[in-house]
Coordinates of C-alpha atoms and ligand atoms in Angstrom, one line a residue:
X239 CA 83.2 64.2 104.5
X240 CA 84.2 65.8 101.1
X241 CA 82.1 63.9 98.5
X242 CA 83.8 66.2 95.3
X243 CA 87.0 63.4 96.0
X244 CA 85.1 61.0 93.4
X245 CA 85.1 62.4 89.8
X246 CA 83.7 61.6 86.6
X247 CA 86.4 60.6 84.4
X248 CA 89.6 59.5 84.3
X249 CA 91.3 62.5 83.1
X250 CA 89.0 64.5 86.0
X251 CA 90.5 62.0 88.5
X252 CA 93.9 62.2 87.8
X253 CA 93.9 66.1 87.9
X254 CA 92.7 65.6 91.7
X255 CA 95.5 63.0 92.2
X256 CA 98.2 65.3 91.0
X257 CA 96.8 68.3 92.5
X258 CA 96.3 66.4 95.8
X259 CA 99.8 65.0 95.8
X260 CA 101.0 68.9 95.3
X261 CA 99.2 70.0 97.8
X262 CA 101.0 67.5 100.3
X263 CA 104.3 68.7 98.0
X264 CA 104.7 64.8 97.2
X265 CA 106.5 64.3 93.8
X266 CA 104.5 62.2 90.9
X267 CA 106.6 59.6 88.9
X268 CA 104.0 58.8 85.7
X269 CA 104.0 55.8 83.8
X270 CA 103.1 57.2 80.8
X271 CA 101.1 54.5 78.8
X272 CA 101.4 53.8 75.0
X273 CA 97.9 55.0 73.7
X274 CA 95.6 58.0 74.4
X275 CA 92.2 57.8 76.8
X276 CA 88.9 58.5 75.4
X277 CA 89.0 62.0 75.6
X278 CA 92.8 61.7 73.7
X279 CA 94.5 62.5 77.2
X280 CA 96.9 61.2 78.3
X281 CA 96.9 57.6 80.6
X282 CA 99.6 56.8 83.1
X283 CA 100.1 54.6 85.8
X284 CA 100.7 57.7 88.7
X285 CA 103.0 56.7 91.8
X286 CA 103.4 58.6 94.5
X287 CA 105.4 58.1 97.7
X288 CA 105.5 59.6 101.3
X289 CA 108.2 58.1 104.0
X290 CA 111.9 57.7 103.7
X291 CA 113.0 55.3 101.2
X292 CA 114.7 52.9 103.7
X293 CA 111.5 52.4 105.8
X294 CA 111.0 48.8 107.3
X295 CA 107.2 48.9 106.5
X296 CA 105.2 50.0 103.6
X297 CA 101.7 50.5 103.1
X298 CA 100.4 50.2 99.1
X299 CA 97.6 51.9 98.2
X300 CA 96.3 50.9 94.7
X301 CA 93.5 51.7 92.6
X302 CA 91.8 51.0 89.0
X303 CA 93.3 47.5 88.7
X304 CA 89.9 46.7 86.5
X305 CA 90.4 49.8 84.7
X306 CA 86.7 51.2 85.1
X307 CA 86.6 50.3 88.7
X308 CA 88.9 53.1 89.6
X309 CA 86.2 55.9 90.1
X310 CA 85.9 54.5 94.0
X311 CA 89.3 53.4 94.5
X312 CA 90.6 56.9 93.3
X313 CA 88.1 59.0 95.4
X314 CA 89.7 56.5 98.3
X315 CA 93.3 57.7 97.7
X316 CA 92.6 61.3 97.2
X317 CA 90.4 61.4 100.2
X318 CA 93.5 60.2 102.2
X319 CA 95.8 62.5 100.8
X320 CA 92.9 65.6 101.7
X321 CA 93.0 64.3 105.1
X322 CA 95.7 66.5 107.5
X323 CA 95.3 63.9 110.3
X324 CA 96.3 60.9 107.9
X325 CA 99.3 62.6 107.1
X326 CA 100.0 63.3 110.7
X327 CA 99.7 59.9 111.2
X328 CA 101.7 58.0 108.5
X329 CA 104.2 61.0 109.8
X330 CA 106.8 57.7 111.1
X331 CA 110.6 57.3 110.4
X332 CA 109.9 53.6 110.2
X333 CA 107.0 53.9 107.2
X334 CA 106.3 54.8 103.9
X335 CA 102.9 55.2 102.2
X336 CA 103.4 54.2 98.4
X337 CA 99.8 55.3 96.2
X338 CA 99.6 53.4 92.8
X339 CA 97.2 55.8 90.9
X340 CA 95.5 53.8 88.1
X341 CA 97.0 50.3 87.5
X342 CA 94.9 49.8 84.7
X343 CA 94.6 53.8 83.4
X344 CA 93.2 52.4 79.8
X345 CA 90.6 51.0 81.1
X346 CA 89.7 53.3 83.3
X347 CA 89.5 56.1 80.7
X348 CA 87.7 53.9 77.9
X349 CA 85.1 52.5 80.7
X350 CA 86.4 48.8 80.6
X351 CA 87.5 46.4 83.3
X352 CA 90.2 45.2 81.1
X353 CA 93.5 46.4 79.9
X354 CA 94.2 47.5 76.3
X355 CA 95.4 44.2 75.7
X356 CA 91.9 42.9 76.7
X357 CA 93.6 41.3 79.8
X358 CA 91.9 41.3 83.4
X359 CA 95.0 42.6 85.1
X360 CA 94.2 40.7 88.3
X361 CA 94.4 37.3 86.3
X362 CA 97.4 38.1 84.5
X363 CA 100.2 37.7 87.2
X364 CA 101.0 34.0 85.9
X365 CA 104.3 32.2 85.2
X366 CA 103.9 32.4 81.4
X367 CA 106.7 29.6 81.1
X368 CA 104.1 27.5 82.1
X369 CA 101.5 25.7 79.5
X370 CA 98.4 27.9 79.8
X371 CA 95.8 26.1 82.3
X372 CA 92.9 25.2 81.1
X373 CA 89.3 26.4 82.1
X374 CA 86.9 23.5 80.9
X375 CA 83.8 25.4 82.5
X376 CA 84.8 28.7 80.6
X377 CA 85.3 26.9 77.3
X378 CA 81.4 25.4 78.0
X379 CA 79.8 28.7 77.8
X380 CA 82.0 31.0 75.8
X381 CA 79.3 31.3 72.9
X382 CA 76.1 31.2 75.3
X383 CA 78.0 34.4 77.2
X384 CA 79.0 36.4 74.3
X385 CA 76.6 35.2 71.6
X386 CA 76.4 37.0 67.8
X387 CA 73.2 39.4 68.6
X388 CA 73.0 42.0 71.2
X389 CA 70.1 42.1 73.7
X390 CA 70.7 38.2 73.4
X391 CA 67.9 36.2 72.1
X392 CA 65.4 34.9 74.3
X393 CA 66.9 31.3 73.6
X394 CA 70.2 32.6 74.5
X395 CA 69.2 33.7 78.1
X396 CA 67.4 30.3 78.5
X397 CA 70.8 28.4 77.5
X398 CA 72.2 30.5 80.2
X399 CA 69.3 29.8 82.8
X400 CA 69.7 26.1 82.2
X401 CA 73.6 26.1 82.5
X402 CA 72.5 27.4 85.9
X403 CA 69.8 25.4 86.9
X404 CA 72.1 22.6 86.4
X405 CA 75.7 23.8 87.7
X406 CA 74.6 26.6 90.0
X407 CA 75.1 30.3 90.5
X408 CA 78.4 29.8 92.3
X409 CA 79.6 27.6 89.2
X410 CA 78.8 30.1 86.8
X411 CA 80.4 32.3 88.6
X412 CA 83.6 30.7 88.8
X413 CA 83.4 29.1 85.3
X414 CA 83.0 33.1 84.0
X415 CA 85.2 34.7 86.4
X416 CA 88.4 32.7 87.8
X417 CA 90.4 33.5 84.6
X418 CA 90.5 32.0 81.1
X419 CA 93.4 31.7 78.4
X420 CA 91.8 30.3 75.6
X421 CA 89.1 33.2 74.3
X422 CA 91.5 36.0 73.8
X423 CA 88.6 38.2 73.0
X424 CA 86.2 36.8 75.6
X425 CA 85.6 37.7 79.0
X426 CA 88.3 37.7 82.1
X427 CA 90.9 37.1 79.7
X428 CA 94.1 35.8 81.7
X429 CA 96.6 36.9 78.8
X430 CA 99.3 35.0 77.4
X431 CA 102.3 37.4 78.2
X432 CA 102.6 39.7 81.0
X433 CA 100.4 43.1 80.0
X434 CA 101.9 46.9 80.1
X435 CA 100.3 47.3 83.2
X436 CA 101.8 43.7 84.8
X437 CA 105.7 45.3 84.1
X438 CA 104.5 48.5 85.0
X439 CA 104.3 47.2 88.3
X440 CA 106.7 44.8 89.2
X441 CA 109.6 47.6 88.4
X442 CA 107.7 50.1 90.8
X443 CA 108.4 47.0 93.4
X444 CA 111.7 47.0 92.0
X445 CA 112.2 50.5 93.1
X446 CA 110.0 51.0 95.8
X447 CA 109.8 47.6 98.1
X448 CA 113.5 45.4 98.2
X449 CA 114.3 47.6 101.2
X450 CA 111.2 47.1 103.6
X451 CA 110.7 44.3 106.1
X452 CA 106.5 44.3 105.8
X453 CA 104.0 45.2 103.1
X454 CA 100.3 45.9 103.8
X455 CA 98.6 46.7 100.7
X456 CA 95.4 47.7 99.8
X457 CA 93.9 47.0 96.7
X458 CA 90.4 49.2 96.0
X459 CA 88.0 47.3 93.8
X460 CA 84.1 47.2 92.9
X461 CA 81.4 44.8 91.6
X462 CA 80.9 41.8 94.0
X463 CA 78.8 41.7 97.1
X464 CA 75.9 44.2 98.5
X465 CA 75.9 47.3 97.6
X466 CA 78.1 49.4 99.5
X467 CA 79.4 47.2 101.8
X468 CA 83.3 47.0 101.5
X469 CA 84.4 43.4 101.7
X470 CA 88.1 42.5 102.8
X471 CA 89.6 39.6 100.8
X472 CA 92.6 38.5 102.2
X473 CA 95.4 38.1 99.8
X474 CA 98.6 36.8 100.3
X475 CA 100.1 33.4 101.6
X476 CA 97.5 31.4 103.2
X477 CA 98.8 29.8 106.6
X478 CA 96.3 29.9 109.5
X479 CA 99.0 32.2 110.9
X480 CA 99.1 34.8 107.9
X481 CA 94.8 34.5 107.6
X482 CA 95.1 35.1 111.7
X483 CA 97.0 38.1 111.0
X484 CA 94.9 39.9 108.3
X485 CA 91.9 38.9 110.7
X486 CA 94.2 40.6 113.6
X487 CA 94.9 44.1 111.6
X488 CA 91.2 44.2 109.5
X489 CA 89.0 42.3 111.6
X490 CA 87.1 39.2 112.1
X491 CA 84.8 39.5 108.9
X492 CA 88.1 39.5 106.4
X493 CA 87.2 37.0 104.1
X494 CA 89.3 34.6 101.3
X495 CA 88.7 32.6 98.5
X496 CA 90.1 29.7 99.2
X497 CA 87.6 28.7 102.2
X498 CA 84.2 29.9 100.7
X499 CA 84.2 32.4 102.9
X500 CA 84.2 35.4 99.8
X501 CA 81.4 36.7 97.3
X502 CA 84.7 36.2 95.0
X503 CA 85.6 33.0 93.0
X504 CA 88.9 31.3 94.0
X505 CA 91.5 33.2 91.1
X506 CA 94.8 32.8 89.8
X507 CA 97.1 35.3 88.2
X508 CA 96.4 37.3 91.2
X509 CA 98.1 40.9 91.9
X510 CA 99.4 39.5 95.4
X511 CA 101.2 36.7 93.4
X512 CA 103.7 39.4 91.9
X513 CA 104.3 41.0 95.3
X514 CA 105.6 37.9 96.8
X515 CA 107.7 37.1 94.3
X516 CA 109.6 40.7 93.7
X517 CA 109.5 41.0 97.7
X518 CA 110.5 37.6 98.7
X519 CA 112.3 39.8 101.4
X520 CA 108.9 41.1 103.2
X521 CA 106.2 39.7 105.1
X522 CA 103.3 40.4 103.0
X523 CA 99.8 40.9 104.5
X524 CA 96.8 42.0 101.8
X525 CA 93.6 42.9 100.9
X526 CA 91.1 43.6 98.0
X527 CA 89.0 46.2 99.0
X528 CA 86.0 45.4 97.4
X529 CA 83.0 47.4 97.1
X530 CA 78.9 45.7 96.2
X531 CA 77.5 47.7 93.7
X532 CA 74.6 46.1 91.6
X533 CA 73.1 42.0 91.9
X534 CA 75.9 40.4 90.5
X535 CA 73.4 38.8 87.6
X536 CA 73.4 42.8 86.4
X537 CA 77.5 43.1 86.7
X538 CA 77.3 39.8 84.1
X539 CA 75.4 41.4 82.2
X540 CA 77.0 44.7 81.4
X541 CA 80.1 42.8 81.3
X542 CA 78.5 40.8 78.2
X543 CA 77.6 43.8 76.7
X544 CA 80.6 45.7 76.7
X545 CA 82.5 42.7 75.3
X546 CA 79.8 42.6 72.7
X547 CA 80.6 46.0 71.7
X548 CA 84.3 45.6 71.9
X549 CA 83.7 42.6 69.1
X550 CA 81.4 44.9 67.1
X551 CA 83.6 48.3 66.9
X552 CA 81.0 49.6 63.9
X553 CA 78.0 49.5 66.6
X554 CA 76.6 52.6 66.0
X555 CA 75.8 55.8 69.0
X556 CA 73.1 55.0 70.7
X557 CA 73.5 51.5 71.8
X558 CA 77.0 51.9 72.3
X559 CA 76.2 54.7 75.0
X560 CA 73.9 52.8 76.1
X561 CA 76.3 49.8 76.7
X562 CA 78.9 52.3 78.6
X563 CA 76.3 54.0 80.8
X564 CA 75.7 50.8 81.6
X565 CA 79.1 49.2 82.3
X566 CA 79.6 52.4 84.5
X567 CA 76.9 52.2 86.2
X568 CA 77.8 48.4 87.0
X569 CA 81.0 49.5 89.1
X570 CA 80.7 53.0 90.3
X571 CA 77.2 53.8 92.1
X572 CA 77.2 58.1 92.2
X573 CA 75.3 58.4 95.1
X574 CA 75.8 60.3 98.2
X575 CA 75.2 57.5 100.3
X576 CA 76.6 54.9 98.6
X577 CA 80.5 57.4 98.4
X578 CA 80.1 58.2 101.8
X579 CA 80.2 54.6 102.8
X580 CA 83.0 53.8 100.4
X581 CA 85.0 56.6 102.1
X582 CA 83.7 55.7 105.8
X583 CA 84.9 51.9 105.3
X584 CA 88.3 52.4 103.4
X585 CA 89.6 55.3 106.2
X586 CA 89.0 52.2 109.3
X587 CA 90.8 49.8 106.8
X588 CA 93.9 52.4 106.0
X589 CA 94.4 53.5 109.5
X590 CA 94.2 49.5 111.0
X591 CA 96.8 48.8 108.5
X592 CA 98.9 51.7 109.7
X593 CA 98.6 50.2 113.4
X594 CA 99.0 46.6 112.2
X595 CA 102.2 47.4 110.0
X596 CA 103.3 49.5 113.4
X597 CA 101.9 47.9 116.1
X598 CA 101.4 44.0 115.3
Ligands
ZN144 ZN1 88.0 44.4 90.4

């Protein structure tokens, strides 16, 4: 297993995306996004494809939908394009492989879960003719989670204990991270208009998925559960027949949020949510790829602190390092162990949804 698949910045990462889809002689289509990355490269949503365009079923492949989340889901794609017998095996008149590189490239680049527009991408597939929902439990603890100073005072944390003492670490949880649209600057920011990255990819389903039959699309993503254990999160509709399906392709442990059964909060704005409704043609069978890296009480906290910083642009070197080692560190663990697990776990999940879009 080659471990030099994962890379250490965004610009790094996309060099091994391009080179790896050159290798394979697979033409890139970039998305080339408005602003420049960190290091003033450039950002782009990449898209590659492999299959004939009139293929019945199509895998998706995407990574970096929370922007800073990309390093694994990156190293995934890359690995899979390295990999001869992969390409021997999605080698079938009757499929294509699509690979979104970088939903979310901004954030990726500039170490933040969120788009430029300081949107969570994964909340921000809504129907914005609607009046914006309302997230009383959010609204509770918006000062507590992103208070004035930063470290928070010791009577800050204690507000924060007590909210949980009371309500519980689930409620917390769902109150912080099932999507909000009343604290544009705040944390898992639902957005009030679709993002860059939200058009971005509806026209690639435009042009890539009216003609298919079935999609089965992986989405790679880090920060909930143990580390390096890969949990699959069912997404798509949720009849017993769909859920018996995903459970058919990826296994009896595929969890969902809508029965308890995930580490994640029950969401809306979902990526899934804009498959179904540019594919309305295709049976759509899901799953979020998601990959434990610290105690979620850790994730909260660099997530705090990099929104803290993100309110406070003048915060001088030091701490603001500080703050981005940190957020880093919350979703991308750069072990040896802990990649060769992410790699082990997302090659049985690619190659089961091969046979199920085939097979099943
Ligand atoms: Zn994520």
């Amino acid at each position: 297993m080659n471990l030099s698949v994962f890379s250490t910045s965004y610009a790094q990462a996309r060099q091994q995306f391009l080179v790896a889809c050159a290798r394979r002689g697979l033409a890139v289509t970039s998305r080339v996004h408005p602003l420049p990355g960190s290091d003033n490269e450039t950002l782009a949503l990449d898209v590659a494809r492999v299959g004939s365009p009139t293929a019945r079923n199509l895998m998706v492949i995407s990574s970096g939908c929370h922007g800073v989340e990309g390093f694994c889901g990156s190293a995934v794609q890359i690995d899979l394009l390295n990999d001869d017998a992969w390409a021997a095996s999605i080698d079938h008149p009757d499929l294509a492989v699509l690979y979104l590189h970088a939903l979310n490239p901004y954030g990726f680049s500039w170490l933040r879960r969120v788009t430029h527009e300081n949107v969570d991408l994964n909340r921000n597939f809504l129907d914005f003719s609607q009046p914006p929902a309302a997230n009383p439990g959010y609204d509770a603890i918006a000062e507590r989670l992103l208070p004035e100073q930063w470290p928070p005072s010791r009577l800050n944390e204690l507000r924060l204990m007590l909210y949980v003492a009371r309500k519980g670490r689930k409620a917390l949880q769902a109150a912080v991270s099932s999507g909000q649209q009343s604290h544009p600057d705040g944390l898992f920011f639902a957005g009030t208009a679709p993002t860059w990255s939200n058009k971005q990819i509806r026209e690639i389903l435009r042009e890539h998925a009216q003609q298919c039959q079935r999609i089965g699309w992986i989405d790679v993503h880090t920060g909930l559960g143990p580390q390096g254990v890969g949990e699959r999160i069912y997404k798509g509709p949720a009849s017993a027949e769909d859920i018996a399906r995903a459970k058919a392709w990826w296994g009896p442990q595929v969890t969902n949020s809508f029965d308890g059964s995930s580490t994640s909060a029950n969401l809306s704005g979902t990526l899934d949510l804009a498959v179904m409704e540019e594919c309305p043609q295709a049976q759509y069978n899901g799953v979020t790829l998601e990959y434990g890296t610290q105690p979620g009480p850790k994730v909260l906290q660099a997530l705090r602190a990099e929104q803290w910083l993100q309110r406070h642009p003048r915060t001088g070197s030091p701490q603001r390092q500080q703050i981005k080692q940190q957020i880093r560190e919350a979703f991308y663990v750069e072990t040896d162990e802990w990649k060769r697990r992410v790699l082990e776990q997302s090659r049985e999940v690619c190659w089961q949804t091969v046979d199920g879009l085939l097979t099943r």
